[in-house]
Short mmCIF file of C-alpha atoms in Angstrom, two decimals:
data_model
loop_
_atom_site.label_atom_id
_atom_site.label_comp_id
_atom_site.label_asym_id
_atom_site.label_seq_id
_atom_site.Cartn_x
_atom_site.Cartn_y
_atom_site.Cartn_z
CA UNK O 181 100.10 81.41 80.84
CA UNK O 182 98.36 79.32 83.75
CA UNK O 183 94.84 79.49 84.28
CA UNK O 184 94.66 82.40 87.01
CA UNK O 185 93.76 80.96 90.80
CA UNK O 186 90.78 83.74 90.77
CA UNK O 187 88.84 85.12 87.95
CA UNK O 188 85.96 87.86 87.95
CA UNK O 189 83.57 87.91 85.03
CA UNK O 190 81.75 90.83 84.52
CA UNK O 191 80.74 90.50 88.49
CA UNK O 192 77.84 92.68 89.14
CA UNK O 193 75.88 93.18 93.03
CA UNK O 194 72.82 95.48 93.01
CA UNK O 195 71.24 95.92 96.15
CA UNK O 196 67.42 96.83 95.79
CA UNK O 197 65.81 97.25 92.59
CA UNK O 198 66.86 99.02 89.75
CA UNK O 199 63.10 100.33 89.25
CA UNK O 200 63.09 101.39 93.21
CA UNK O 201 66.67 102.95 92.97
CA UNK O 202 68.78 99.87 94.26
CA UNK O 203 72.35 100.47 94.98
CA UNK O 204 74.40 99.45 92.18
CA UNK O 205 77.63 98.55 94.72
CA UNK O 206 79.72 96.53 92.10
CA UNK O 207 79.48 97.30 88.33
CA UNK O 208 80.72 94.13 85.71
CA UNK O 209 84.13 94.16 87.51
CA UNK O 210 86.57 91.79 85.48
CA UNK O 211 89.95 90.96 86.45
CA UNK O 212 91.98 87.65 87.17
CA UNK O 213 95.02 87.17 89.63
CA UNK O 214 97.57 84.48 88.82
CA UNK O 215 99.58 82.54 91.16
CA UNK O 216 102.19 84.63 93.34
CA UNK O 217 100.92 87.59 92.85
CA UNK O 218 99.84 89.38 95.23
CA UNK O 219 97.28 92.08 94.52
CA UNK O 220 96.18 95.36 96.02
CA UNK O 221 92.88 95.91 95.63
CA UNK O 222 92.04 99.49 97.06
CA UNK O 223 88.94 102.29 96.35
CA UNK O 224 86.87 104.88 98.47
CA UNK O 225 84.40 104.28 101.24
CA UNK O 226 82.16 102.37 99.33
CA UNK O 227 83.28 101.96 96.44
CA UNK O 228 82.43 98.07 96.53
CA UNK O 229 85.84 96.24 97.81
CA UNK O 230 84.16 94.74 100.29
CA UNK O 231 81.16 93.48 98.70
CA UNK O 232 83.64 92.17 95.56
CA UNK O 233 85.28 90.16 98.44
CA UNK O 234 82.39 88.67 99.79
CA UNK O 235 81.02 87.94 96.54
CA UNK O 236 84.43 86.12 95.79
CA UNK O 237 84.62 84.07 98.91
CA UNK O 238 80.75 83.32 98.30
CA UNK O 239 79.44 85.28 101.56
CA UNK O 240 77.30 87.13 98.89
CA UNK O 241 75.36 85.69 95.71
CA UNK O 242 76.90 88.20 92.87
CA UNK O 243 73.30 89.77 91.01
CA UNK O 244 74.67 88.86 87.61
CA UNK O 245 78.42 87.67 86.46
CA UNK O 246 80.96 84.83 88.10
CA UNK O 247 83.31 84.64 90.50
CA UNK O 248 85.69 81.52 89.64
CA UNK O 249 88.47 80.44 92.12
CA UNK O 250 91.14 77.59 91.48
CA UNK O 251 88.88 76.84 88.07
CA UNK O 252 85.31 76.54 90.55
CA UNK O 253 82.14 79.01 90.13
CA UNK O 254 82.00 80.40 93.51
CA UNK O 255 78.34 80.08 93.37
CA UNK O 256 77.99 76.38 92.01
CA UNK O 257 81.00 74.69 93.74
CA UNK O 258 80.84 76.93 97.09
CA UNK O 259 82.79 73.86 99.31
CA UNK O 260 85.35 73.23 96.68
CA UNK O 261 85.83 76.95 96.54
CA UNK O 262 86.07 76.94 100.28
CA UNK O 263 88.75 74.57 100.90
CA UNK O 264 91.20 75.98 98.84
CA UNK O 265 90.54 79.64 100.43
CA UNK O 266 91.44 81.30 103.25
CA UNK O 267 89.79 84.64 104.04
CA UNK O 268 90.14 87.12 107.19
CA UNK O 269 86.84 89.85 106.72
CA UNK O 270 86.86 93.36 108.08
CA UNK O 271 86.22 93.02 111.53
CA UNK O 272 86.16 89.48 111.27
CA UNK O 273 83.86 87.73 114.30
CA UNK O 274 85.50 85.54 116.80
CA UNK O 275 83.95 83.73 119.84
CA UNK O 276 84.96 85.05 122.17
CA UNK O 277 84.61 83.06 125.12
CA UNK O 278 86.93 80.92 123.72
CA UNK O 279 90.89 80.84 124.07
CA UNK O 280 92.69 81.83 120.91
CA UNK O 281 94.01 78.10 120.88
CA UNK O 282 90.18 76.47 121.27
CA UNK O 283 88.95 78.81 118.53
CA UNK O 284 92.06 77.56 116.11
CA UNK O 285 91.62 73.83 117.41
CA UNK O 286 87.48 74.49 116.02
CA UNK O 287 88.35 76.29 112.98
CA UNK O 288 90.63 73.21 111.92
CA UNK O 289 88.41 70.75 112.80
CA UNK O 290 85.18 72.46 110.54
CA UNK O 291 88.52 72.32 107.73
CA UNK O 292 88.39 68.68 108.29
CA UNK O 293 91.98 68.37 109.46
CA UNK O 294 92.37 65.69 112.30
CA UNK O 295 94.89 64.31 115.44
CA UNK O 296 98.44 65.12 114.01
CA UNK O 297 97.80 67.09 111.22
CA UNK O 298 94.85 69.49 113.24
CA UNK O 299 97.67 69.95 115.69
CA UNK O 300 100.41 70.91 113.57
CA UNK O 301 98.15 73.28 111.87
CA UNK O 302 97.30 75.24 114.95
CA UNK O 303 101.17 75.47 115.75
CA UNK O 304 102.12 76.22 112.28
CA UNK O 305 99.45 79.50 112.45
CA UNK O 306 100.50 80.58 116.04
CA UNK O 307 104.16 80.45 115.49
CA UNK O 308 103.40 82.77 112.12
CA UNK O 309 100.96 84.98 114.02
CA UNK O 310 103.18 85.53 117.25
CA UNK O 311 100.00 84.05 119.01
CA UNK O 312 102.00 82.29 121.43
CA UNK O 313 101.60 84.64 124.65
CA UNK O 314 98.00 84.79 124.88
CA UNK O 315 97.26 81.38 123.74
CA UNK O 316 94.71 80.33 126.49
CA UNK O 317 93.31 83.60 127.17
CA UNK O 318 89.56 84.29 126.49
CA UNK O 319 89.55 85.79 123.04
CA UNK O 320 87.02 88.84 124.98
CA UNK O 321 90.43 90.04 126.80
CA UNK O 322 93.07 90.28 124.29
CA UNK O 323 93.28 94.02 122.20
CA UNK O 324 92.20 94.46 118.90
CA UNK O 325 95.40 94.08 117.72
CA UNK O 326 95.55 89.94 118.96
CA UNK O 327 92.23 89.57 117.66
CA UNK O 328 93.30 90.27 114.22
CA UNK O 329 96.14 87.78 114.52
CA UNK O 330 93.79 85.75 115.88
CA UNK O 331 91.72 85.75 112.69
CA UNK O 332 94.78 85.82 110.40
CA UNK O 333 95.83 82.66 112.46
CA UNK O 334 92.59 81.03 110.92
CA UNK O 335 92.58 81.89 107.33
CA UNK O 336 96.25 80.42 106.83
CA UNK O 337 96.29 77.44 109.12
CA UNK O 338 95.63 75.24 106.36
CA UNK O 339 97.79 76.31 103.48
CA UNK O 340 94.91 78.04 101.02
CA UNK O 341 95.94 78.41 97.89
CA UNK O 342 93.90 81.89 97.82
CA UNK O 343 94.42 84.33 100.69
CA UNK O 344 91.87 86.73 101.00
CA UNK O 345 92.64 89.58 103.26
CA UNK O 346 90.37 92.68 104.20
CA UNK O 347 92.47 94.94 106.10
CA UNK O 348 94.66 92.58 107.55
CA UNK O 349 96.66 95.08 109.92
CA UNK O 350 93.97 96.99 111.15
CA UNK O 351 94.29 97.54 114.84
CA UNK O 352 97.80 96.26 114.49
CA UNK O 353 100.86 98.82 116.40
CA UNK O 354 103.76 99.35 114.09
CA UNK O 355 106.16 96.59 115.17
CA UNK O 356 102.92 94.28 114.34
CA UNK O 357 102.54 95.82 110.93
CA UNK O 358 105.81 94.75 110.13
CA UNK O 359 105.52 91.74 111.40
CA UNK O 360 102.28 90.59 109.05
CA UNK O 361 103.93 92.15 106.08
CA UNK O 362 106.33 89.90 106.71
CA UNK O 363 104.12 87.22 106.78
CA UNK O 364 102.49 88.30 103.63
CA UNK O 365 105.75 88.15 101.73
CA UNK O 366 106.55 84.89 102.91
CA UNK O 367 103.23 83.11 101.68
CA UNK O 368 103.67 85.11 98.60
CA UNK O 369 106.87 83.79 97.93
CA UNK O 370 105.62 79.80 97.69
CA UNK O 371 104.20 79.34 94.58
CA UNK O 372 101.25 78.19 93.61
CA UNK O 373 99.08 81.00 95.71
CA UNK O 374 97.66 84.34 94.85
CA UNK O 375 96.72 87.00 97.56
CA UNK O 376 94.12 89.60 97.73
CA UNK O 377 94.68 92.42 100.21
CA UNK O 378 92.29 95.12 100.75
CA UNK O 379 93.55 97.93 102.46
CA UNK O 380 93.62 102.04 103.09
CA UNK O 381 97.37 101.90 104.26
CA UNK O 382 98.70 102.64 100.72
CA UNK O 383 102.23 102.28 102.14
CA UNK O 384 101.57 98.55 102.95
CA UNK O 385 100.66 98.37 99.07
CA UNK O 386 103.85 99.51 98.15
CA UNK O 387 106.14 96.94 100.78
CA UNK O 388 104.21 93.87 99.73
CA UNK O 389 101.74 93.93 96.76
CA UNK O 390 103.08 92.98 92.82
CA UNK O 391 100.02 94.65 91.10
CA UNK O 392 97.14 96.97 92.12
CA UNK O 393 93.74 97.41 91.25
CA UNK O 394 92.12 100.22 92.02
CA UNK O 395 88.21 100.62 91.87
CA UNK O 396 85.33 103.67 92.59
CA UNK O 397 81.90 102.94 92.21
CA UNK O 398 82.21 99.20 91.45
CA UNK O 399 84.27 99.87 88.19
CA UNK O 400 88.20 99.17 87.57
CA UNK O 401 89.58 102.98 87.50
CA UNK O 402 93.08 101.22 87.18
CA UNK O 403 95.16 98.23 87.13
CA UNK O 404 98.72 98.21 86.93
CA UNK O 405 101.95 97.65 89.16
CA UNK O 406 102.78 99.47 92.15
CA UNK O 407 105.85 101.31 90.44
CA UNK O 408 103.50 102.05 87.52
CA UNK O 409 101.22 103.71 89.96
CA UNK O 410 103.54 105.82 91.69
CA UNK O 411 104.96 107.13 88.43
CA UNK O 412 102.05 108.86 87.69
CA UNK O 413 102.43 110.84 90.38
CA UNK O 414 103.35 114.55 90.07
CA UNK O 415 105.70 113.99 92.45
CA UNK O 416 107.64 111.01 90.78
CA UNK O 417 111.14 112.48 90.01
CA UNK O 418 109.83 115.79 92.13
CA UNK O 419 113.29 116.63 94.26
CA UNK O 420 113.10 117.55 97.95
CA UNK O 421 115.02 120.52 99.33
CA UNK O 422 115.86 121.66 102.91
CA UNK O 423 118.72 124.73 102.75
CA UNK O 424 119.08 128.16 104.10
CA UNK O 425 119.98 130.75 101.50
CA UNK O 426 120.94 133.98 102.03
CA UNK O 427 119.21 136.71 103.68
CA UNK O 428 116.66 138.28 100.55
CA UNK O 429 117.03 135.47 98.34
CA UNK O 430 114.44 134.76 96.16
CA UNK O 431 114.80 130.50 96.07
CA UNK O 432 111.77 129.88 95.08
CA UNK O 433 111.76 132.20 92.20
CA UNK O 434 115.08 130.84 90.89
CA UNK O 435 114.09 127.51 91.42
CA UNK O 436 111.03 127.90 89.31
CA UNK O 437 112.86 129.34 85.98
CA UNK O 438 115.23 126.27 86.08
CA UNK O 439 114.40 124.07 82.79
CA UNK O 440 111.94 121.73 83.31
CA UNK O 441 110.20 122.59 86.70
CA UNK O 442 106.67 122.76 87.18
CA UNK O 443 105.71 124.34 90.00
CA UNK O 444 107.66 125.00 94.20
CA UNK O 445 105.59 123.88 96.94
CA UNK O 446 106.64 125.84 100.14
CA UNK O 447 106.71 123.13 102.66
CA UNK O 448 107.72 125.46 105.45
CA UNK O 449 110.11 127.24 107.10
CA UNK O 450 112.47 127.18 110.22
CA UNK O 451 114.92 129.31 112.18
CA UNK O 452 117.70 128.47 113.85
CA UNK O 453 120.96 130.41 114.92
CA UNK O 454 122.33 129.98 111.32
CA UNK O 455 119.18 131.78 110.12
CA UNK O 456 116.11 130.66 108.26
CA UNK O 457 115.92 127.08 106.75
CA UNK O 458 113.82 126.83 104.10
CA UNK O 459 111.81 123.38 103.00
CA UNK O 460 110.24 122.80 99.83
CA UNK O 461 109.54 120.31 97.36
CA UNK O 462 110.24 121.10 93.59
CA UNK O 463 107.68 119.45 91.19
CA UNK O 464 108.98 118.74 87.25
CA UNK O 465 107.28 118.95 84.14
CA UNK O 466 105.79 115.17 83.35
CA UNK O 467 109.04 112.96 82.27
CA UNK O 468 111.75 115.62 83.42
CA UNK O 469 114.64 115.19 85.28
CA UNK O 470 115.59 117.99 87.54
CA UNK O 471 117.81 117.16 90.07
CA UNK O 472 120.66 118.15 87.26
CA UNK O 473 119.68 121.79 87.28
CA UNK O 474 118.85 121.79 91.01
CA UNK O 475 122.27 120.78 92.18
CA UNK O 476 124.21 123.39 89.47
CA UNK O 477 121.80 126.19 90.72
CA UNK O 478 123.09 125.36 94.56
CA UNK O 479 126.44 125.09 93.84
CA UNK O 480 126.25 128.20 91.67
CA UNK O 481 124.63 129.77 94.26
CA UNK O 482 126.82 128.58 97.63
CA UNK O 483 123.34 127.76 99.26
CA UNK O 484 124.21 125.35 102.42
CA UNK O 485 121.79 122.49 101.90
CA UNK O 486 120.53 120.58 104.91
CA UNK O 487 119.16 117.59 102.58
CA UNK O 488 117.94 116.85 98.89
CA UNK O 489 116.35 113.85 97.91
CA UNK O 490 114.90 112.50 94.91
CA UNK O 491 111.37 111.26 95.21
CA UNK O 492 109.82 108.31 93.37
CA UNK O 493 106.44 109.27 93.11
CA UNK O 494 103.56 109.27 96.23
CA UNK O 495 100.88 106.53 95.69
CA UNK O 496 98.17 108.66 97.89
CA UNK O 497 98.61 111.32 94.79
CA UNK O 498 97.90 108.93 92.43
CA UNK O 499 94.90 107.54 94.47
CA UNK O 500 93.15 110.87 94.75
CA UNK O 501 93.07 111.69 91.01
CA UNK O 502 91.49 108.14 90.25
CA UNK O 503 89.25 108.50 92.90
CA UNK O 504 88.27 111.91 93.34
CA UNK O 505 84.86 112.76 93.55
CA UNK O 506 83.67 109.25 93.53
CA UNK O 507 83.85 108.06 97.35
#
């Protein structure tokens, strides 16, 4: 195997003292991220992601430990590091007195880029970014949304080899969302880079990221793929029910004695003029298979089913039991 574009080493960031009861905000955290993979790093409300990102893009001395990135210590080779990163903060700052295009036009001249190759850069980012409509606005006017895109505009203009990303759709509607995921998978798919993304959307995890970390209190809690995670859910292979039985018929009670089922969560009810539709979700035993025995029990029975679908597994499930109690 390569040697990974960013390495952690035992990374460790107190805050205070130890003797005056310093916050301990990131505890020996060590993981590495090879090239195109692209790596969801998610945890509490202080749990440390932010400060592990700062540390890594050298915004923050680490108290003990290294932070390496494309084979240079973060701390002892911070330009080196710097030119081969891009990185968009949480609630990155922007002038903003400036158009979106002057603040791009600065940002690639402090990268050292020049006449043809500054200029391409800046058009390169704003076609990527949609940036195009509000190009010589004053950066004070546009939303929140185009202010993001603004700052995404600047941490890829020149090609990093490591994206850093700190909630990179925050502020963003929908159609936007989509839009940078997009984005993400693109630069993903050219080799040679490896992206961190920080986020609490945990549906963006699943549509773009190849492996997730997750942390609470500055330690690794887990580390695995996406599909890994969401097979530890309760719900993975849990089957999804809408029908309306018959008047003074106990569903969930038959549901419950099939083979292999867990537990019925009620997920509501309904009427309509073909009487009461019933919604629940049915929850196996860990490794079962029920949909089997759910479909013979509603044939058997005649029930008229509105839908049934198999679930995968719910990565918010997952992220509750490794996290709970620790935010």
């Amino acid at each position: 195997m390569s040697q990974p574009l960013i390495e952690l080493r035992k990374l460790t960031k107190r805050f205070g003292n130890e003797s005056s009861g310093g916050i301990l905000a990131v505890d020996g955290l060590t993981f590495s991220v090879q090239a195109g993979e692209v790596l969801g790093f998610l945890g509490p409300n202080g749990a440390g992601k932010s400060t592990t990102m700062k540390m890594l893009t050298g915004f923050l001395p680490p108290t003990a430990g290294q932070a390496i990135l494309c084979g240079h210590d973060v701390a002892e080779e911070p330009l080196a590091v710097k030119s081969r990163l891009g990185y968009l903060p949480e609630g990155a700052p922007l002038y903003s007195e400036m158009t979106p295009e002057a603040f791009l036009r600065f940002a690639a001249d402090c990268r050292g880029l020049k006449g043809p190759a500054l200029a391409a850069a800046v058009d390169r980012a704003v076609s990527r970014t949609n940036l195009r409509g509000v190009l010589h606005q004053p950066i004070s006017t546009l939303s929140k949304g185009f202010k993001r895109r603004v700052g995404l505009a600047q941490a890829i203009m020149h090609e990093p080899d490591v994206l850093i990303l700190d909630e990179p759709t925050d502020g963003l509607d929908p159609n936007q969302k989509h839009e940078v995921r997009g984005l993400i998978r693109e630069l993903a798919s050219q080799s040679g880079k490896a992206i961190v993304l920080s986020t609490h959307i945990l549906e963006e995890v699943e549509a773009v990221c190849t492996r997730v970390v997750v942390i609470a209190k500055g330690r690794i809690v887990a580390d695995s793929t996406p599909l890994e995670m969401v097979s530890r859910s309760k719900y993975h292979n849990a089957v999804s029910l809408a029908l309306s039985p018959p008047a003074g018929t106990m569903i969930f009670d038959e549901l419950k004695q099939l083979p292999g089922v867990r537990e019925v969560e009620d997920v509501g009810r309904s009427t309509s003029a073909e009487g009461v539709q019933v919604r629940c979700t049915v929850i196996p035993s860990t490794g079962r298979l029920i949909a089997p025995e759910i479909s013979a029990l509603v044939k058997a029975r005649g029930w008229k089913v509105e839908h049934m679908r198999v679930e995968s597994g719910r990565l918010d499930d997952v992220f509750r039991e490794l996290t709970r109690g620790q935010a």
